PDB file of C-alpha atoms in Angstrom:
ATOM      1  CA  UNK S  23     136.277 161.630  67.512  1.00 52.00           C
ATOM      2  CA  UNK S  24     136.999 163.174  71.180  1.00 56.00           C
ATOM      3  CA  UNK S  25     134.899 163.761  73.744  1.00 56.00           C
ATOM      4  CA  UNK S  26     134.265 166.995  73.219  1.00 56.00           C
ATOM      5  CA  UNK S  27     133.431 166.565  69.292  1.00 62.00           C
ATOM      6  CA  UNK S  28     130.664 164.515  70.256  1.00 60.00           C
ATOM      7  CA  UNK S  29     129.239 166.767  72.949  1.00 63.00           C
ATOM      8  CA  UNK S  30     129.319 169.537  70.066  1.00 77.00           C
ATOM      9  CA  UNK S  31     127.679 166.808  68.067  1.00 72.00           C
ATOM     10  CA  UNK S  32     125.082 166.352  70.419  1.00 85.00           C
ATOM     11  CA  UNK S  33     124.936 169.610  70.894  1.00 80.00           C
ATOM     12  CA  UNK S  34     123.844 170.684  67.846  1.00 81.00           C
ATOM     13  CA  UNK S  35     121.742 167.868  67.170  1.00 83.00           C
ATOM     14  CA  UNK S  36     119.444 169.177  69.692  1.00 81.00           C
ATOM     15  CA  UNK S  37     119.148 172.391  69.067  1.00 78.00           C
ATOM     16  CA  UNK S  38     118.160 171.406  65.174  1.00 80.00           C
ATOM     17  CA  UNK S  39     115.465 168.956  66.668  1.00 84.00           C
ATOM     18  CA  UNK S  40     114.584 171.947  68.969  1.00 80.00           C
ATOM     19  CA  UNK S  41     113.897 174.207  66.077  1.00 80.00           C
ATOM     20  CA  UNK S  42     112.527 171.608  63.664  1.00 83.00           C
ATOM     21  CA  UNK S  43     109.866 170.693  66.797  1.00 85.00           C
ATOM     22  CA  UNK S  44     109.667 175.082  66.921  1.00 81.00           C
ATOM     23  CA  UNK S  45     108.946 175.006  63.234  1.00 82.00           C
ATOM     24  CA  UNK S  46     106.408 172.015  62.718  1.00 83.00           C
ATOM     25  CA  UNK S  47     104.434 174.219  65.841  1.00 81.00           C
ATOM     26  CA  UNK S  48     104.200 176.908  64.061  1.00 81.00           C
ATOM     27  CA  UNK S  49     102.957 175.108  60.760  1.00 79.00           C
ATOM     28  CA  UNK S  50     100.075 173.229  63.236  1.00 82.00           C
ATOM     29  CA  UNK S  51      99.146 176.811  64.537  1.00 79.00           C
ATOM     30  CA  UNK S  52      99.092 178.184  61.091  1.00 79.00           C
ATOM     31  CA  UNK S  53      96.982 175.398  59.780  1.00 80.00           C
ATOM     32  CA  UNK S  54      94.577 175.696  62.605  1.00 79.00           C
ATOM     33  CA  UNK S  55      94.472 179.442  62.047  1.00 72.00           C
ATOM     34  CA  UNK S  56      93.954 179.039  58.109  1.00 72.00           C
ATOM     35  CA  UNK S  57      91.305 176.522  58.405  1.00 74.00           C
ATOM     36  CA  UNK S  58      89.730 178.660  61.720  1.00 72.00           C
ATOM     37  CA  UNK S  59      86.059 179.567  61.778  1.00 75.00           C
ATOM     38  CA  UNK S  60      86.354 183.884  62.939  1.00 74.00           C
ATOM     39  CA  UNK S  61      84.337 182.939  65.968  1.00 80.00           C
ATOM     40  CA  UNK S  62      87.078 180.804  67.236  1.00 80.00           C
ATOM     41  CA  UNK S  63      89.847 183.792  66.794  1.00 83.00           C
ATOM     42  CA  UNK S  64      89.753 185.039  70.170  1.00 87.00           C
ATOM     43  CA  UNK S  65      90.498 180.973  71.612  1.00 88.00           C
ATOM     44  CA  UNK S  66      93.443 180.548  68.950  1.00 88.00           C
ATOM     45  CA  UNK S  67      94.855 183.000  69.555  1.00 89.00           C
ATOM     46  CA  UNK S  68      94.888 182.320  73.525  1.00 92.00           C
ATOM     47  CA  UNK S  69      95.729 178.878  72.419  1.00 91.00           C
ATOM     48  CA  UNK S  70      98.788 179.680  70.548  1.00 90.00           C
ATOM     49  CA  UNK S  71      99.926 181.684  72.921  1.00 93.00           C
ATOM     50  CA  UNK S  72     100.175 179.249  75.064  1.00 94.00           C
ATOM     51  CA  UNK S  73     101.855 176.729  73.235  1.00 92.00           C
ATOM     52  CA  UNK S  74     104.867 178.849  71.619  1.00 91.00           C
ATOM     53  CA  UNK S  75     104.832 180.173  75.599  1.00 92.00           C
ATOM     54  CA  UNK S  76     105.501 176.816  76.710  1.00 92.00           C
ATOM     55  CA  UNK S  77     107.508 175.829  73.959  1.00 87.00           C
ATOM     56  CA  UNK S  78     109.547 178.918  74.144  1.00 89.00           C
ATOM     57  CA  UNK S  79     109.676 177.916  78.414  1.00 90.00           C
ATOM     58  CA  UNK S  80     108.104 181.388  79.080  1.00 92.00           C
ATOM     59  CA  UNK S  81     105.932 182.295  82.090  1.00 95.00           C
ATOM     60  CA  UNK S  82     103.352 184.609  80.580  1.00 95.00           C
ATOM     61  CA  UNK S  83     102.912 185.295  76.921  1.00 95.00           C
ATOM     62  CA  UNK S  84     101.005 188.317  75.247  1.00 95.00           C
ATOM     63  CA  UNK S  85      99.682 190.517  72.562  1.00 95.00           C
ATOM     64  CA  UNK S  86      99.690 194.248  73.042  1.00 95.00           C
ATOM     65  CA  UNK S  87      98.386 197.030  70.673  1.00 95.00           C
ATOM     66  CA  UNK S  88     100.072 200.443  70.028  1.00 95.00           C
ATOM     67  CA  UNK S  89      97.344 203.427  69.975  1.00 96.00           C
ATOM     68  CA  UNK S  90      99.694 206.011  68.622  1.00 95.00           C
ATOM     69  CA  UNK S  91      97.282 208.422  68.308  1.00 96.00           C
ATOM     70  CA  UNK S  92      96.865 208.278  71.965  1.00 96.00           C
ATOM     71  CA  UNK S  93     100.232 206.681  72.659  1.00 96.00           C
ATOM     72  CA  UNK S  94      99.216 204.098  74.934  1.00 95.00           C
ATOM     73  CA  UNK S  95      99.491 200.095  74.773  1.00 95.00           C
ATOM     74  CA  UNK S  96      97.070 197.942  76.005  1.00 96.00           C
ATOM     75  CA  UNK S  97      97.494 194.136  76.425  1.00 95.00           C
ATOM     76  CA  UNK S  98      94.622 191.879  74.553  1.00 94.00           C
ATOM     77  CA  UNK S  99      95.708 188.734  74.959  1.00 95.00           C
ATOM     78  CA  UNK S 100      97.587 186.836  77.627  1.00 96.00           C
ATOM     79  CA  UNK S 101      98.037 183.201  78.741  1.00 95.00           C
ATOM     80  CA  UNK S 102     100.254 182.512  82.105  1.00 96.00           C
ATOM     81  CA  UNK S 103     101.491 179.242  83.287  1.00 95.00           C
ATOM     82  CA  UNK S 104     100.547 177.991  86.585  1.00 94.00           C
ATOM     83  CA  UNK S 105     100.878 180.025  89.742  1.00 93.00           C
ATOM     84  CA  UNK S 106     101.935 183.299  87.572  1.00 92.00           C
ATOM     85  CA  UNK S 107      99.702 186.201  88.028  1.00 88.00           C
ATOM     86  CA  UNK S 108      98.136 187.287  85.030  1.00 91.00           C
ATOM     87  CA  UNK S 109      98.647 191.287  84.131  1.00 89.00           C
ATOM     88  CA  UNK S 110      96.476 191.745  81.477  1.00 93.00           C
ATOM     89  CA  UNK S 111      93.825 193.790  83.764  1.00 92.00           C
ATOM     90  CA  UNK S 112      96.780 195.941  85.081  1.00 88.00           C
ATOM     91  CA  UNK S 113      98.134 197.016  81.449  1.00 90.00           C
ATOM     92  CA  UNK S 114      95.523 199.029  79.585  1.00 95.00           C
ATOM     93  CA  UNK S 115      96.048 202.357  77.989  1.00 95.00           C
ATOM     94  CA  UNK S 116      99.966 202.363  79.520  1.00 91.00           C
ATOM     95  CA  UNK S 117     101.435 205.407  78.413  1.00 90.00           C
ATOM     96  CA  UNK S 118     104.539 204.450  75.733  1.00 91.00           C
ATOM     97  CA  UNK S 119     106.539 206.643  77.129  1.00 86.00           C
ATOM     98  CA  UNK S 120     106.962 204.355  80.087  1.00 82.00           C
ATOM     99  CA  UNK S 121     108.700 202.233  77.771  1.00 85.00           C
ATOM    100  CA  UNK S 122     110.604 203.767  74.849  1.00 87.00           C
ATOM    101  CA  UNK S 123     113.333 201.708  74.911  1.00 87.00           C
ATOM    102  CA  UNK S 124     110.756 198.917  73.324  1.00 88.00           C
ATOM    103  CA  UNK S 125     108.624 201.235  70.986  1.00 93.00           C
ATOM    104  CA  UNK S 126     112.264 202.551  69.318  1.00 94.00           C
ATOM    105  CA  UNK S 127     113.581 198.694  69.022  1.00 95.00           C
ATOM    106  CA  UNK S 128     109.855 197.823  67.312  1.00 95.00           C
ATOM    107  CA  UNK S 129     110.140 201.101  65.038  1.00 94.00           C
ATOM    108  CA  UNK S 130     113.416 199.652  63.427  1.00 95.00           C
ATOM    109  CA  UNK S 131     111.538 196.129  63.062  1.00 94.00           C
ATOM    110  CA  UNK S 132     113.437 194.734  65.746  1.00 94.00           C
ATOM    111  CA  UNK S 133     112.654 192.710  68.784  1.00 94.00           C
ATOM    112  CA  UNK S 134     113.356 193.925  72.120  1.00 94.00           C
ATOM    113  CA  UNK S 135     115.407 191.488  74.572  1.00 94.00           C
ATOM    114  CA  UNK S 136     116.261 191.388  78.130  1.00 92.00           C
ATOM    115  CA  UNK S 137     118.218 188.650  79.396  1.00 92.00           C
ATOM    116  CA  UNK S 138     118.602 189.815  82.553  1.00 93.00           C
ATOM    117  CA  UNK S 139     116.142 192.856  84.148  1.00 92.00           C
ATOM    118  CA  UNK S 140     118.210 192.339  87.036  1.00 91.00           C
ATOM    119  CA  UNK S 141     120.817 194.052  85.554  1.00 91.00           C
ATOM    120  CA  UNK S 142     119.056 197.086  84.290  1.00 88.00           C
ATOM    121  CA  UNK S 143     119.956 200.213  85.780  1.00 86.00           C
ATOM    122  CA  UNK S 144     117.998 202.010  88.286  1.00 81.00           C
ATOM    123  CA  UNK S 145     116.048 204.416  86.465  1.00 76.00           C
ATOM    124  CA  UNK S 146     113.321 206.029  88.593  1.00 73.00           C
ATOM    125  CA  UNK S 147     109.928 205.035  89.502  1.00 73.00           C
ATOM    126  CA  UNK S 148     108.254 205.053  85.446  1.00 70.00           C
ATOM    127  CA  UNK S 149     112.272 203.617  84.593  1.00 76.00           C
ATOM    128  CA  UNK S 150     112.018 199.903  82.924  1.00 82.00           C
ATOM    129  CA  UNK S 151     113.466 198.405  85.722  1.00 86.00           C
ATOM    130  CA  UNK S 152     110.807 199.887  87.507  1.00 83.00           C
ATOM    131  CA  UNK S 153     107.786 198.767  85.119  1.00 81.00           C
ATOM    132  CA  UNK S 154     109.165 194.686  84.813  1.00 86.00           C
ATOM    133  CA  UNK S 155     110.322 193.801  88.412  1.00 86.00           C
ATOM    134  CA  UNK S 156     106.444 194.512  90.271  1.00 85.00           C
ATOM    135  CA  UNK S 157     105.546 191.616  87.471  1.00 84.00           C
ATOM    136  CA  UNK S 158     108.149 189.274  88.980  1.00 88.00           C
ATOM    137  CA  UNK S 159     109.987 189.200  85.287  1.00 92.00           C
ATOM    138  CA  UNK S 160     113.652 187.804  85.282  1.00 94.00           C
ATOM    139  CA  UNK S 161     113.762 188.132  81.173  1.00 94.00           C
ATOM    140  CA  UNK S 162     111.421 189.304  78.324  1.00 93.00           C
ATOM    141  CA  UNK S 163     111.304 189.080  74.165  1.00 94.00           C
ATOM    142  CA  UNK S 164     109.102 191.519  72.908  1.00 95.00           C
ATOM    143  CA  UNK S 165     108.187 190.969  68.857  1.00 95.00           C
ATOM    144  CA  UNK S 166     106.699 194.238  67.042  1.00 96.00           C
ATOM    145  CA  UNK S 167     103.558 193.087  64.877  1.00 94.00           C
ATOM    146  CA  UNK S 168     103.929 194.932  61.634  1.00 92.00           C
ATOM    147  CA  UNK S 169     100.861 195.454  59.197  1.00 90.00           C
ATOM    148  CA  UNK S 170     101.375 197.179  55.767  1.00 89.00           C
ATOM    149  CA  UNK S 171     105.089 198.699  56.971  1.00 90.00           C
ATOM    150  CA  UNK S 172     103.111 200.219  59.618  1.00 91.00           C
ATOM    151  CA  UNK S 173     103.776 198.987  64.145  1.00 94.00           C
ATOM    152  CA  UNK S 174     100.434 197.874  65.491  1.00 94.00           C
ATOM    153  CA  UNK S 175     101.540 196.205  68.633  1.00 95.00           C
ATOM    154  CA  UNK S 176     103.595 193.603  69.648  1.00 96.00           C
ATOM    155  CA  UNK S 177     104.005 190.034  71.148  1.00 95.00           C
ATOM    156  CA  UNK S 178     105.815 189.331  74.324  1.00 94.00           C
ATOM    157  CA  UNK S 179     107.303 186.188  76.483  1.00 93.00           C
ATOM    158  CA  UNK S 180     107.744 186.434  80.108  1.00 93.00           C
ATOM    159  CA  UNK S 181     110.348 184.736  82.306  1.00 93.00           C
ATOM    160  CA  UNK S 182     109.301 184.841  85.259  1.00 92.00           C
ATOM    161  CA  UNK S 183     110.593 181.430  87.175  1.00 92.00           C
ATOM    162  CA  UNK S 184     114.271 181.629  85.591  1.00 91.00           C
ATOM    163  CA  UNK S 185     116.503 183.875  83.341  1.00 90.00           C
ATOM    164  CA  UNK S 186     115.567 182.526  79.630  1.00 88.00           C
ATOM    165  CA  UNK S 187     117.938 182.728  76.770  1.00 87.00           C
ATOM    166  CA  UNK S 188     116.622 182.668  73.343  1.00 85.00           C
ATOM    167  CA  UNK S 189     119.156 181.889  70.339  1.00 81.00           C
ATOM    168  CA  UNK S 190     118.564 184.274  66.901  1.00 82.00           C
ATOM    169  CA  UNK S 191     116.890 181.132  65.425  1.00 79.00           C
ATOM    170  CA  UNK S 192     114.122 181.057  67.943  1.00 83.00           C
ATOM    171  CA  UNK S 193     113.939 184.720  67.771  1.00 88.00           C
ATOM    172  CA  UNK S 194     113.528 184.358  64.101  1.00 86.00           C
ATOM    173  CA  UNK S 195     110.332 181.997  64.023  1.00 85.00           C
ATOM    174  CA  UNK S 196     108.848 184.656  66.713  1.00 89.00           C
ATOM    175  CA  UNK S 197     108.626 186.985  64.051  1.00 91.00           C
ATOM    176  CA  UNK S 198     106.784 183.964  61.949  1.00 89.00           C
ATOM    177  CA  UNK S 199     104.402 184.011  64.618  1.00 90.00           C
ATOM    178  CA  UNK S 200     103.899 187.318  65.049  1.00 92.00           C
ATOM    179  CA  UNK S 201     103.655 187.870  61.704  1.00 89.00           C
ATOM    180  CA  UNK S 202     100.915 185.245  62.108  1.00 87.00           C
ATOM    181  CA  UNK S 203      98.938 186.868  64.586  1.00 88.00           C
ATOM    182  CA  UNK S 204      98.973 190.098  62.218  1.00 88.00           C
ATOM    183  CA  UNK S 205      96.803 187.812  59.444  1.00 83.00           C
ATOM    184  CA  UNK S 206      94.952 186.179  62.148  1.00 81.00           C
ATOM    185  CA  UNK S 207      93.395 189.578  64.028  1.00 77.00           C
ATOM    186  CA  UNK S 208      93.185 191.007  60.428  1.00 77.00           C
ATOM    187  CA  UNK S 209      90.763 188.513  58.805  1.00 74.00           C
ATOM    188  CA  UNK S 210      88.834 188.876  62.170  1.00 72.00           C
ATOM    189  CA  UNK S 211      88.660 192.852  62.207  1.00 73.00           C
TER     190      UNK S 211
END
């Protein structure tokens, strides 16, 4: 075996550790969720945001809600690392059309993924570029949370510290977890 074999090797080996580590999270969370008093919803769900957030090495995790009948989003939940400024306060009743690039990705069930914001265009004041940078955001994954075929809001994952990458696998146990959160704000509405 040459060199290179064996970096693939080792390669690979830890991403599958990676996403088995990824996966037996989001059993824990689920467990803790299933067996969760409803008083306690509100603390889970900060709590799980924060550890996919870390685990995912994002700056600032969320949970928005779509109001289509108003179309705005408002931010519900949010946990930030240390020494990022939280924006929960500073994103109620946005209007979507500040961000339509996101609510058309989340209409077709898809996430929405930026790399790189520095590499967005320049697209006037309300443009995306416009919205992310004031938050100090390098990259973002934005999940739609889907109830009965119907878009109710969607989670998010901040980089704020360094560009962050995430690989289709990581994206897919995202949707587990938002998918999750759907149940989990259900039973407690």
């Amino acid at each position: 075996m040459d060199a290179s074999n064996a970096i693939n090797k080792t390669e690979k080996d830890r991403i599958i550790e990676k996403q088995l580590r990824f996966q037996n999270l989001l059993i824990s969370i689920s467990t803790t969720y299933i067996n969760a008093d409803l008083t306690d919803i509100d603390k889970l769900i900060r709590d799980s945001l924060k550890q996919i957030g870390e685990f995912v090495e994002a700056d600032r995790s969320y949970v928005f809600s779509y109001d289509f009948v108003n179309n705005t989003t408002s931010n519900t939940y949010e946990w930030c690392a240390e020494g990022i400024d939280p924006e929960i306060n500073n994103l109620q009743n946005v209007p979507i059309e500040f961000i339509p690039q996101w609510v058309d990705a989340h209409k077709k069930g898809e996430a929405f993924y930026i790399e790189d914001v520095s590499l967005l265009p320049h697209d006037g004041e309300n443009g995306l570029r416009a919205v992310l940078e004031p938050q100090g955001i390098k990259s973002l994954i934005a999940i739609p949370k889907i109830k009965n075929n119907e878009l109710i809001g969607f989670i998010g994952f901040d980089a704020v510290k360094k560009i962050n990458k995430y690989a289709d696998n990581e994206k897919e146990i995202l949707f587990v977890y938002a998918n999750m959160l759907v149940n989990i704000i259900q039973r407690k509405e």
